[in-house]
């Protein structure tokens, strides 16, 4: 009888073990299946450039006048979701590593007050760095698809001043995790009618302070040498312009 019981429980234990093993296999398979359905968001491309499309206001003697299609820095990120499940980006945080203005090459007189509606408007006075600013967003990248997200940034108020530059990272919150994009080095148009980006080149005229060109060249070289940096189109064309001028 003892042997029979031993065999009985042995068989029962074996069947139970097989059942547990099958259950474990099902759970593992389910976990793999669930994992396969989870978003797998990757950054496929990063670009930065100045483009129209920003609204704003100009302060005049009669009051404020609405403006459209103002030019300013755009951060253009292409995401790729490599899994069969949609990915939802819920927040973007701009982290400014460094900010300043390009060295001026002549005296600038007067101011023209224009406020611009950037996604990330920076304070009138450039902030002490590091500086952070967050924005709630809702951007979905469908499963196994590519999609682009563009954000704008820059000083909230522009005047007759030298172009502003910055080095930034963007932290995107999505699907219970975070993805950091950067560093990205950008420059804006500024308000100097004799020193500004113009298409694929720069206008640099009426130089009163020649040493400023060497200072600009050194600054751009330093920004472009930051490890893994994405350099905006306008910083690259500024370097080309300065090279053509012997700096």
GROMACS .gro file of N, CA and C in nm, residues 49-57 67-74 114-119 151-156 158:
model
   90
   49UNK      N    1   1.676   7.415  -3.710
   49UNK     CA    2   1.685   7.517  -3.814
   49UNK      C    3   1.590   7.631  -3.781
   50UNK      N    4   1.611   7.745  -3.847
   50UNK     CA    5   1.522   7.859  -3.834
   50UNK      C    6   1.416   7.852  -3.944
   51UNK      N    7   1.292   7.876  -3.904
   51UNK     CA    8   1.182   7.864  -3.998
   51UNK      C    9   1.070   7.960  -3.958
   52UNK      N   10   0.988   7.997  -4.057
   52UNK     CA   11   0.871   8.079  -4.027
   52UNK      C   12   0.765   7.997  -3.955
   53UNK      N   13   0.656   8.064  -3.919
   53UNK     CA   14   0.542   7.993  -3.864
   53UNK      C   15   0.512   8.022  -3.718
   54UNK      N   16   0.583   8.119  -3.659
   54UNK     CA   17   0.562   8.152  -3.519
   54UNK      C   18   0.482   8.282  -3.509
   55UNK      N   19   0.379   8.280  -3.429
   55UNK     CA   20   0.299   8.401  -3.408
   55UNK      C   21   0.363   8.488  -3.301
   56UNK      N   22   0.322   8.614  -3.300
   56UNK     CA   23   0.375   8.705  -3.198
   56UNK      C   24   0.302   8.837  -3.200
   57UNK      N   25   0.357   8.933  -3.126
   57UNK     CA   26   0.298   9.067  -3.118
   57UNK      C   27   0.410   9.171  -3.118
   67UNK      N   28   0.127   8.964  -3.511
   67UNK     CA   29   0.218   8.927  -3.618
   67UNK      C   30   0.210   8.777  -3.642
   68UNK      N   31   0.232   8.735  -3.765
   68UNK     CA   32   0.232   8.593  -3.798
   68UNK      C   33   0.355   8.561  -3.881
   69UNK      N   34   0.386   8.432  -3.889
   69UNK     CA   35   0.498   8.382  -3.969
   69UNK      C   36   0.632   8.444  -3.932
   70UNK      N   37   0.652   8.467  -3.804
   70UNK     CA   38   0.783   8.512  -3.758
   70UNK      C   39   0.881   8.395  -3.763
   71UNK      N   40   1.008   8.425  -3.779
   71UNK     CA   41   1.111   8.323  -3.791
   71UNK      C   42   1.178   8.297  -3.657
   72UNK      N   43   1.200   8.169  -3.627
   72UNK     CA   44   1.266   8.134  -3.503
   72UNK      C   45   1.315   7.990  -3.506
   73UNK      N   46   1.395   7.949  -3.407
   73UNK     CA   47   1.451   7.814  -3.403
   73UNK      C   48   1.345   7.706  -3.387
   74UNK      N   49   1.355   7.602  -3.469
   74UNK     CA   50   1.270   7.483  -3.460
   74UNK      C   51   1.357   7.362  -3.429
  114UNK      N   52   0.931   9.292  -2.990
  114UNK     CA   53   0.846   9.191  -3.052
  114UNK      C   54   0.845   9.069  -2.959
  115UNK      N   55   0.728   9.030  -2.914
  115UNK     CA   56   0.715   8.909  -2.834
  115UNK      C   57   0.673   8.794  -2.925
  116UNK      N   58   0.731   8.676  -2.900
  116UNK     CA   59   0.707   8.560  -2.987
  116UNK      C   60   0.650   8.444  -2.908
  117UNK      N   61   0.553   8.376  -2.968
  117UNK     CA   62   0.483   8.267  -2.900
  117UNK      C   63   0.553   8.133  -2.927
  118UNK      N   64   0.669   8.115  -2.866
  118UNK     CA   65   0.740   7.988  -2.877
  118UNK      C   66   0.672   7.881  -2.792
  119UNK      N   67   0.694   7.754  -2.827
  119UNK     CA   68   0.653   7.645  -2.739
  119UNK      C   69   0.727   7.656  -2.606
  151UNK      N   70   0.930   7.137  -3.208
  151UNK     CA   71   0.912   7.230  -3.099
  151UNK      C   72   0.990   7.357  -3.130
  152UNK      N   73   0.939   7.471  -3.082
  152UNK     CA   74   1.007   7.598  -3.104
  152UNK      C   75   1.054   7.654  -2.971
  153UNK      N   76   1.162   7.733  -2.976
  153UNK     CA   77   1.218   7.787  -2.853
  153UNK      C   78   1.295   7.914  -2.885
  154UNK      N   79   1.309   7.999  -2.783
  154UNK     CA   80   1.387   8.121  -2.799
  154UNK      C   81   1.343   8.226  -2.699
  155UNK      N   82   1.415   8.338  -2.694
  155UNK     CA   83   1.377   8.447  -2.604
  155UNK      C   84   1.236   8.497  -2.636
  156UNK      N   85   1.155   8.512  -2.534
  156UNK     CA   86   1.015   8.551  -2.554
  156UNK      C   87   1.003   8.687  -2.621
  158UNK      N   88   1.198   8.984  -2.848
  158UNK     CA   89   1.309   9.017  -2.936
  158UNK      C   90   1.318   9.167  -2.954
   0.00000   0.00000   0.00000
